[in-house]
Short mmCIF file of C-alpha atoms in Angstrom, two decimals:
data_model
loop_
_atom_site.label_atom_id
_atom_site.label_comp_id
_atom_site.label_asym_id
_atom_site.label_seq_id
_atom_site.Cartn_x
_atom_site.Cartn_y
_atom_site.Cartn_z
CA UNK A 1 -16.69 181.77 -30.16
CA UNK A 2 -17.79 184.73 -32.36
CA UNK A 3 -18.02 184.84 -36.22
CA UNK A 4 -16.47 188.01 -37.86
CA UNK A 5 -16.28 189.18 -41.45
CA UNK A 6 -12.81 188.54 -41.45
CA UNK A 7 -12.65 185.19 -39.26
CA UNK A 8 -13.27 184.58 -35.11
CA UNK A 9 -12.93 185.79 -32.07
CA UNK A 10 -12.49 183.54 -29.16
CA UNK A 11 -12.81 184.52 -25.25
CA UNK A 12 -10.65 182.31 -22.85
CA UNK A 13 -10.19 182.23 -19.43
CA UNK A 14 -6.60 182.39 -18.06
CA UNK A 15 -5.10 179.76 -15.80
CA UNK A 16 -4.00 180.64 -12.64
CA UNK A 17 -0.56 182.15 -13.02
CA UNK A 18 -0.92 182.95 -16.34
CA UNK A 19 -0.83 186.62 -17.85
CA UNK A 20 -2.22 188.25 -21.36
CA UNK A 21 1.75 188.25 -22.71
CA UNK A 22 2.10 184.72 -21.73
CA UNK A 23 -0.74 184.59 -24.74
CA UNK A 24 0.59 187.15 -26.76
CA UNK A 25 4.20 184.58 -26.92
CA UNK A 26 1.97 181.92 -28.36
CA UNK A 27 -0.05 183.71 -31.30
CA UNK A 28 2.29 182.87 -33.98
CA UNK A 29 2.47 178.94 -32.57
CA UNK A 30 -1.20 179.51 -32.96
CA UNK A 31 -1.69 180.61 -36.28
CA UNK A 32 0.20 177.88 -37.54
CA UNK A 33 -1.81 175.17 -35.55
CA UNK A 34 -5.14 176.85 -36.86
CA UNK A 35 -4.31 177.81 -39.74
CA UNK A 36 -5.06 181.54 -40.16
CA UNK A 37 -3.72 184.16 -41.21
CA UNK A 38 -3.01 185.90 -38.17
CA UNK A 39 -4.16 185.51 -34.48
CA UNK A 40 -3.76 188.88 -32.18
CA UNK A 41 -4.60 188.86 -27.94
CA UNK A 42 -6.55 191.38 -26.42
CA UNK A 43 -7.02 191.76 -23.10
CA UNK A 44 -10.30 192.04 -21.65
CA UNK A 45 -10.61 191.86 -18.40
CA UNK A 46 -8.59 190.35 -15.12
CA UNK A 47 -8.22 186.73 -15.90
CA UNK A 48 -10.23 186.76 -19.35
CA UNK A 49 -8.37 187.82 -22.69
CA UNK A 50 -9.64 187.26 -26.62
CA UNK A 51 -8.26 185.61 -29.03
CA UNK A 52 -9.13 187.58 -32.48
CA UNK A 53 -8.04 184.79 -35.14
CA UNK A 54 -8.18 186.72 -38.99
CA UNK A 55 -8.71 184.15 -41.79
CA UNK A 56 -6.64 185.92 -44.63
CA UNK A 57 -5.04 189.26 -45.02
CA UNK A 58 -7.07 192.30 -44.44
CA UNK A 59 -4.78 195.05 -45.18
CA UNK A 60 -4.06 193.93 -48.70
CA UNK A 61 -7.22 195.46 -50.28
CA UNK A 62 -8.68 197.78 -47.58
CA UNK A 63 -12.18 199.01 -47.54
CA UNK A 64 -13.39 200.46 -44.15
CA UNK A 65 -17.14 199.07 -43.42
CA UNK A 66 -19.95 202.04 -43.82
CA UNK A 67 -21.00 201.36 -40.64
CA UNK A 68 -18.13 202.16 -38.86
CA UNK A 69 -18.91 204.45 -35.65
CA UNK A 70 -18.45 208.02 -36.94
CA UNK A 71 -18.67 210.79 -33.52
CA UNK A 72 -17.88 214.37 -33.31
CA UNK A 73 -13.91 214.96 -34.32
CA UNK A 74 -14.29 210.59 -33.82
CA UNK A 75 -13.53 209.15 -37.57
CA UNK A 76 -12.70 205.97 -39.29
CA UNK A 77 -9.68 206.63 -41.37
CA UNK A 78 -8.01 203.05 -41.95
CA UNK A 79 -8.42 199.39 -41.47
CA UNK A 80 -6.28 197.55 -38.39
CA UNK A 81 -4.52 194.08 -39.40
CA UNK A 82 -6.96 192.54 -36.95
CA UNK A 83 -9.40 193.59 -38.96
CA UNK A 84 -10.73 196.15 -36.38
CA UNK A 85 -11.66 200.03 -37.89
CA UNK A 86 -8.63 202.48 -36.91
CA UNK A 87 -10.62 205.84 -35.61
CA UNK A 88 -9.06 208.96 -35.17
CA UNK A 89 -10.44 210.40 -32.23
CA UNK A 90 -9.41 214.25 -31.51
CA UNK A 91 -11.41 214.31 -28.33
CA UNK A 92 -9.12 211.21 -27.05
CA UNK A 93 -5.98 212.00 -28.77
CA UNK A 94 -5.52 215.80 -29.50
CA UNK A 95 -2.93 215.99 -32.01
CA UNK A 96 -1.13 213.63 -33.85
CA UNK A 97 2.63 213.59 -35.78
CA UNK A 98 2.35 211.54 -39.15
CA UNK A 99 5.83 210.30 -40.65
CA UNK A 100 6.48 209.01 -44.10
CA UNK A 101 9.07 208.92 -47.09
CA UNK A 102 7.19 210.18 -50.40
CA UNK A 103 4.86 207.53 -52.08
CA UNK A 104 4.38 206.06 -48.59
CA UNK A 105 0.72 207.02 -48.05
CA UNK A 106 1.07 209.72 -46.21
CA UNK A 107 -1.11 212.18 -48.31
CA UNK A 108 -4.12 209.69 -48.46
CA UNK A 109 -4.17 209.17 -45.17
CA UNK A 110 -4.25 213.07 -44.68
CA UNK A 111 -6.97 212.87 -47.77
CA UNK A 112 -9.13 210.63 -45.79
CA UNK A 113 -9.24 212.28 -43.13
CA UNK A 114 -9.99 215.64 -44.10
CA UNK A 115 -12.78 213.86 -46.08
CA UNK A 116 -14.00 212.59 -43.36
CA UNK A 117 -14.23 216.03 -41.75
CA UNK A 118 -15.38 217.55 -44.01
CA UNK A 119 -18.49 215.89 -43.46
CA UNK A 120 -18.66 217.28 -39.57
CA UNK A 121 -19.12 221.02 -38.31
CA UNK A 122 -15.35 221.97 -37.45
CA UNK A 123 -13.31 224.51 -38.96
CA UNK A 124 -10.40 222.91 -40.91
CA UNK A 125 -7.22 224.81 -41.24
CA UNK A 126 -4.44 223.87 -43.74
CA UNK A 127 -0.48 224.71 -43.57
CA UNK A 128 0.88 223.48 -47.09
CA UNK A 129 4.30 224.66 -48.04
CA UNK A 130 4.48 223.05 -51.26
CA UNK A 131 2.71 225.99 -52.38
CA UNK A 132 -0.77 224.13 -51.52
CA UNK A 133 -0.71 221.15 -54.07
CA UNK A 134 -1.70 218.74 -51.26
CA UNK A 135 -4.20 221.25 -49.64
CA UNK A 136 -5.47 223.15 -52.38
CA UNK A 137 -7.73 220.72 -53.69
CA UNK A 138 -9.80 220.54 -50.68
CA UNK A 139 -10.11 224.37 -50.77
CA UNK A 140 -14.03 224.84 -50.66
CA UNK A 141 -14.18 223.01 -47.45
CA UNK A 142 -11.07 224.70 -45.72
CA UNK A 143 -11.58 227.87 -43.07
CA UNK A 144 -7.97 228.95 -43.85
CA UNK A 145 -4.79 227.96 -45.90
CA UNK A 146 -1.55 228.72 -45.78
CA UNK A 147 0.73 227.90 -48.88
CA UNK A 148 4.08 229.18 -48.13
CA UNK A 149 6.20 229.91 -44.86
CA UNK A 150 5.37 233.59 -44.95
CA UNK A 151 1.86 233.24 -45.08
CA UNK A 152 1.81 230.54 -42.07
CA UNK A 153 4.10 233.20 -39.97
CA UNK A 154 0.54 235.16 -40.38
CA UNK A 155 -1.82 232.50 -40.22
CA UNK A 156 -0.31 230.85 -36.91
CA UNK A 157 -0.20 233.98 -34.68
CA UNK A 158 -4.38 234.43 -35.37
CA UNK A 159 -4.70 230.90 -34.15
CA UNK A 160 -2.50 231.45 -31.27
CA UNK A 161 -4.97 234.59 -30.58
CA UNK A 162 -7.86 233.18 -30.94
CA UNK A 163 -7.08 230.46 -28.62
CA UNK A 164 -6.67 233.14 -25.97
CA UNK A 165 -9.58 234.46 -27.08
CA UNK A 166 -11.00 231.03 -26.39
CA UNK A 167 -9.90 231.06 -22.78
CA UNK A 168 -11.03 234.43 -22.18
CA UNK A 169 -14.46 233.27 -22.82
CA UNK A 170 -13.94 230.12 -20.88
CA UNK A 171 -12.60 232.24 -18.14
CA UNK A 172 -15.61 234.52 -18.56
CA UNK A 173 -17.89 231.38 -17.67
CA UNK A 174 -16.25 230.68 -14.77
CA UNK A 175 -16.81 234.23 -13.16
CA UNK A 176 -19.20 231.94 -10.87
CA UNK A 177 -22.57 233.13 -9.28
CA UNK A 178 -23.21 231.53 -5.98
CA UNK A 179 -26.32 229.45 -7.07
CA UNK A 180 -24.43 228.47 -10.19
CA UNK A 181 -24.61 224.24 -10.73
CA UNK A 182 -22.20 222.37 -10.52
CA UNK A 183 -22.55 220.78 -14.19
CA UNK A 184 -22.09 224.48 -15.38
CA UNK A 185 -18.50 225.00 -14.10
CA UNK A 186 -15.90 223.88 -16.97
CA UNK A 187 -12.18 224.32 -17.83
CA UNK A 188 -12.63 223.66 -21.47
CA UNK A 189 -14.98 224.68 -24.49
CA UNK A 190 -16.77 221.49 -24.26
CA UNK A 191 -18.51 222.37 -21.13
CA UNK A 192 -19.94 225.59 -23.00
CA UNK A 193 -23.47 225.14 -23.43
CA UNK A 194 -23.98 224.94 -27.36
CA UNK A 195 -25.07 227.96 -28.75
CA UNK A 196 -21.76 229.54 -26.45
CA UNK A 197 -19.20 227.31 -27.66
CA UNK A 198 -17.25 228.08 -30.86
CA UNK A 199 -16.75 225.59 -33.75
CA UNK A 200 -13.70 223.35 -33.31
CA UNK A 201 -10.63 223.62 -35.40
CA UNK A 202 -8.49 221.14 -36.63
CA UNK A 203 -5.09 222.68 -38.16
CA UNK A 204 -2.86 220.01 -41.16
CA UNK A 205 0.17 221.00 -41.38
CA UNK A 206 1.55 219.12 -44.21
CA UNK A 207 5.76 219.03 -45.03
CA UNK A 208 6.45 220.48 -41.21
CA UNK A 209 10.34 220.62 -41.95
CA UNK A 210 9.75 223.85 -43.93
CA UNK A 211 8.70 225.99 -41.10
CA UNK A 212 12.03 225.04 -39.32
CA UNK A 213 14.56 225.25 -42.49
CA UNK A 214 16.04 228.52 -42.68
CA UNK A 215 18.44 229.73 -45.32
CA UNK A 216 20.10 232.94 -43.35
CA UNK A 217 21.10 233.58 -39.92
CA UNK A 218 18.49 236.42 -40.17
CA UNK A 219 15.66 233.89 -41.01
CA UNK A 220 16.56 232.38 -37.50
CA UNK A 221 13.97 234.95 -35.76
CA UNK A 222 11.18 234.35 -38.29
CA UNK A 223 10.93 230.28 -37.66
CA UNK A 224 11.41 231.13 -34.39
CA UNK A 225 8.51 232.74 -33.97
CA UNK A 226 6.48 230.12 -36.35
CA UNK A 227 7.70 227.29 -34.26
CA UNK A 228 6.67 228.95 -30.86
CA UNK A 229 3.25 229.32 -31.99
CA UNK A 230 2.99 225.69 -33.19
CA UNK A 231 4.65 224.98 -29.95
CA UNK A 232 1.94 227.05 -27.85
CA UNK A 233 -1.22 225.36 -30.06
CA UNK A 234 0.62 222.04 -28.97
CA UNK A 235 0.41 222.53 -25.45
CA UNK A 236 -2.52 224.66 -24.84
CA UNK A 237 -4.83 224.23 -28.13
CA UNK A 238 -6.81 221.10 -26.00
CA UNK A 239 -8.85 222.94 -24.12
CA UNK A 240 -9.90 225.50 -26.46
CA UNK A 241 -11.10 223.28 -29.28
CA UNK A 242 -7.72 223.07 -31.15
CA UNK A 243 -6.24 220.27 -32.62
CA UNK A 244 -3.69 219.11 -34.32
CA UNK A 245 -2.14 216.98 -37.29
CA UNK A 246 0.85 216.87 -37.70
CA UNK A 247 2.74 215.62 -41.31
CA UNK A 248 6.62 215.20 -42.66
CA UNK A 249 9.07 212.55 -43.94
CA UNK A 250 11.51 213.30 -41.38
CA UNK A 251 11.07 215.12 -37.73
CA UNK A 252 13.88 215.03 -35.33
CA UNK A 253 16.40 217.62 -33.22
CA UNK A 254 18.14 218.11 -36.43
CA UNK A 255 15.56 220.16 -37.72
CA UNK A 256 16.43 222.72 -35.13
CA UNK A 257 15.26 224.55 -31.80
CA UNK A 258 11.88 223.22 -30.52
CA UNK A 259 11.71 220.33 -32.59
CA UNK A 260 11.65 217.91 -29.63
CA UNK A 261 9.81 220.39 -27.48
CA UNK A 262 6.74 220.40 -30.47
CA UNK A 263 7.03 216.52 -30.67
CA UNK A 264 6.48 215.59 -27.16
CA UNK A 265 3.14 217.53 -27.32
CA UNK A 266 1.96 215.51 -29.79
CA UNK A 267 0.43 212.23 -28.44
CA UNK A 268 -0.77 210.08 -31.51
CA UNK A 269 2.19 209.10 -33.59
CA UNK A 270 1.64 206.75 -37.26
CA UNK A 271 4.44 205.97 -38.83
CA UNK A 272 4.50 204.96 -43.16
CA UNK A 273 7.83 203.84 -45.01
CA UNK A 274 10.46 205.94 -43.86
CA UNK A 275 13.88 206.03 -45.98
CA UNK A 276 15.98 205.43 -42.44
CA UNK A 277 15.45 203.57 -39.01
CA UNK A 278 16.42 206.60 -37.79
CA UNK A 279 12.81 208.15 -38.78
CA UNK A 280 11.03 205.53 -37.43
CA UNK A 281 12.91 206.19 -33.97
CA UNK A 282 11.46 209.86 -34.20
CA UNK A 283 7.80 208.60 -34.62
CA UNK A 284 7.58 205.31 -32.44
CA UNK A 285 11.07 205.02 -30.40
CA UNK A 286 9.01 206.06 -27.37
CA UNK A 287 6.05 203.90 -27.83
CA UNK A 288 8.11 200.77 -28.32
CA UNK A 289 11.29 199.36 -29.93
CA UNK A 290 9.40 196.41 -31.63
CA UNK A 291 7.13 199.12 -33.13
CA UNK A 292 10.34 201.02 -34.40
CA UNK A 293 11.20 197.48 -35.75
CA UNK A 294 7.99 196.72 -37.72
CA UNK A 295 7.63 200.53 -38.82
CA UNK A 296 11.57 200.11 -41.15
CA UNK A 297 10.32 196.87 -42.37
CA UNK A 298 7.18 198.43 -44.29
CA UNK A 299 7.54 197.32 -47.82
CA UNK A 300 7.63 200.05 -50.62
CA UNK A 301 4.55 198.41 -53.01
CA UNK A 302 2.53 198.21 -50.18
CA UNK A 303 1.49 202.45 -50.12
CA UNK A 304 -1.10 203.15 -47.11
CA UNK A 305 0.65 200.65 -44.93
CA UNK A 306 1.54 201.89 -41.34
CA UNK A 307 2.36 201.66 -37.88
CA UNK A 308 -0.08 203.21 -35.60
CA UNK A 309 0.64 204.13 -31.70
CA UNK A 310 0.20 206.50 -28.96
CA UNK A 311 2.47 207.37 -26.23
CA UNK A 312 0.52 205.33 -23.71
CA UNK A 313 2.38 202.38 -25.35
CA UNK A 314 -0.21 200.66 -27.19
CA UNK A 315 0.78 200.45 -31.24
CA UNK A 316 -0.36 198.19 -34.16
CA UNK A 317 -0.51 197.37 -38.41
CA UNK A 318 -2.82 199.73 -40.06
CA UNK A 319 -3.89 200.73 -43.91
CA UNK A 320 -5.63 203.37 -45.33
CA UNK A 321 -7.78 202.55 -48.04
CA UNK A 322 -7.15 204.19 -51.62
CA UNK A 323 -9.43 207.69 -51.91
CA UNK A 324 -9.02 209.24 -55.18
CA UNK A 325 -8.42 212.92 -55.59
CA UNK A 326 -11.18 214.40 -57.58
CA UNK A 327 -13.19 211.77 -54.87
CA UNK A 328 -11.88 213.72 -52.17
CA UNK A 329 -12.04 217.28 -53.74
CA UNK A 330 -16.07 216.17 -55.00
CA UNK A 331 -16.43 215.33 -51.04
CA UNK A 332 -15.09 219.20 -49.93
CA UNK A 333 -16.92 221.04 -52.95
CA UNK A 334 -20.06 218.94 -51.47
CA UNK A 335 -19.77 219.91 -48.07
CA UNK A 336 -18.63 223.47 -48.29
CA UNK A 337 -21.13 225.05 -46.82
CA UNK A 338 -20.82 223.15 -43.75
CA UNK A 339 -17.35 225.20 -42.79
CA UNK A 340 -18.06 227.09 -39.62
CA UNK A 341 -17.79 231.27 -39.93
CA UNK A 342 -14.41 232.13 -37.87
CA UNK A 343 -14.11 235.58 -37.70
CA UNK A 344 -10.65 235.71 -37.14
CA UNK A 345 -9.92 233.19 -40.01
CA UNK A 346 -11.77 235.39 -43.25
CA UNK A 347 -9.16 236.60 -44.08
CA UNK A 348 -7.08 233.70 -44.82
CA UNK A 349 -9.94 231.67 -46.70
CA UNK A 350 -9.29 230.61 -49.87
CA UNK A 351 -11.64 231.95 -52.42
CA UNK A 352 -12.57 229.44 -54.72
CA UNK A 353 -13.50 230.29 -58.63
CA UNK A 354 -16.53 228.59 -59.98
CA UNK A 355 -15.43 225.81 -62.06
CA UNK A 356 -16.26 222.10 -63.10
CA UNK A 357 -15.88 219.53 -61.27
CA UNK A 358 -13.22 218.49 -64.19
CA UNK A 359 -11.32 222.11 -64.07
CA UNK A 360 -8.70 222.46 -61.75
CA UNK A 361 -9.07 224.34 -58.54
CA UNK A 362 -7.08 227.63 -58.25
CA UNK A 363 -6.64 229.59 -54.94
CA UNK A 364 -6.70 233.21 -54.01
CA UNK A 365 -6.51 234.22 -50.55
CA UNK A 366 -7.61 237.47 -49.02
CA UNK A 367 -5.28 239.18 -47.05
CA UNK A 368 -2.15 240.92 -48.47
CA UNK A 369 0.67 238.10 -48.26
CA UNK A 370 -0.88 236.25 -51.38
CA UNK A 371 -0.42 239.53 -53.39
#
């Protein structure tokens, strides 16, 4: 047995015969024999699984511990209901599609993320087409933003190129000398040596429907051409230090051609409230039909609350904790000078007036499409 902050965890050694699920059948038996809150199975190791038993309920006021293990692109964004620190690791899980109805969460949990970010030396990229009222306020801290459809049908294509770019210089590297170690031949920026490899770049793009909705037949071409890009970050973005997240209330076929294709690229999937079962299909209906279940079953006064999964099968209860705005925009305004120069992303940095920390945050971009 092991004391925790938020109850025990037990080790036990299986019988012969038995299995981890045989386990997993008996948690709720457990909890009411013990008296928890909750008991959850892990397994551990051939033979050997833990029991994590939690005392009361952790998600109802969340509060992620300080020293939570914070890595490169590795972050603590939200509290697990075994009472375990939800990390968002981009080196692990590359990009990420984040579902939820409005007033679900889904903009803190994009909040605390960036924040946390913000803190590390990566480029972050925004795509906001509700005319950047999610995305503006972290403008000090962002590389690039986007705040309609036109402006991301620029923005995207200079990501797309400097990707290539990317693999050009990766390619470059691996123009091998004879004598050349072994430890020196990569496929990806991360086996640069340091002063060679470029800043990562993580792109949010939040409300993805409106890059797919089109009005006219002749707007058919334009999202076309948006949605192949996003497709082409998707699939090839990894190696080159590009990642993705992913945000909408709904994301299905019905939003049109590539829709599927984009969402099969994207690995991590957490689900908030949706308005439809349907939704939570698109998120978590290839991780697991229980998950599907749980994720339509998220109560509406209960904002932060979640479903998180990845497409290796493994899913589970998650909340963010509350992050105030003019928090998070203090955070960015703090850490602004820790955006890495992109050369190919100037001109789509927001330029940021100087104002008080009280005054609210206006943004001009650079480059012709923002008039």
């Amino acid at each position: 047995m092991r004391p925790t902050s938020t109850g025990l965890r037990v080790r036990l050694r299986l019988a012969p015969g038995q299995e981890p699920a045989d386990m997993a059948a008996s948690c709720e038996r457990l909890r009411h024999a013990w008296g928890v809150h909750a008991v959850h199975v892990r397994d551990i190791k051939p033979g050997v699984v833990e029991l994590r038993l939690v005392g009361f309920d952790v998600l109802r006021k969340v509060k992620v511990p300080r020293r939570a293990k914070r890595d490169l692109l590795a972050v603590p964004v939200a509290l697990r209901e075994d009472g375990t620190v939800f990390v968002r690791d981009y080196r692990a899980v590359p990009h990420e599609l984040v579902l939820g109805a409005t007033l679900s969460g889904k903009s803190m949990f994009l909040r605390n993320l960036l924040t946390e970010l913000a803190s590390q030396p990566v480029a972050l990229v925004g795509i906001d087409c509700k005319r950047g009222v999610e995305l503006a306020p972290f403008a000090p801290r962002l590389s690039a933003l986007a705040t309609d459809s036109d402006e991301a049908a620029e923005l995207l294509p200079v990501l797309v190129q400097e990707m290539e770019d990317r693999y050009d210089l990766i390619k470059a590297r691996q123009g091998i000398a004879a004598g050349t170690a072994d430890e020196e031949i990569t496929s990806d920026v991360w086996g640069l040596p340091d002063d060679e490899r470029p800043a990562p770049i993580v792109l949010f793009v939040d409300e993805v429907a409106e890059l797919f909705l089109v009005a006219t037949r002749k707007d058919e071409e334009h999202r076309d051409e948006m949605v192949t890009h996003l497709i082409r970050l998707a699939q090839l973005g990894r190696a080159a230090g590009i990642y993705l997240e992913i945000c909408g209330q709904r994301f299905g076929a019905e939003l049109g051609k590539g829709a599927t294709m984009l969402r099969a690229q994207l690995t991590g999937r957490v689900c908030h409230r949706v308005n439809d079962e349907a939704s939570a299909k698109m998120a978590l209906g290839d991780i697991s039909p229980e998950a599907v279940g749980v994720a339509a079953t998220i109560p509406a006064e209960r904002p932060g609350l979640a479903v998180s999964g990845d497409t290796s099968g493994g899913w589970g209860r998650m909340r963010t904790p509350y992050l105030s705005l003019a928090d998070a925009a203090a955070i960015c305004r703090e850490t602004a000078e820790l955006a890495p120069g992109i050369a190919a992303l100037e001109p789509f940095r927001p330029r940021v007036p100087a104002t008080s920390a009280s005054s609210p945050i206006s943004v001009a971009k650079a480059h012709p499409a923002a008039g």
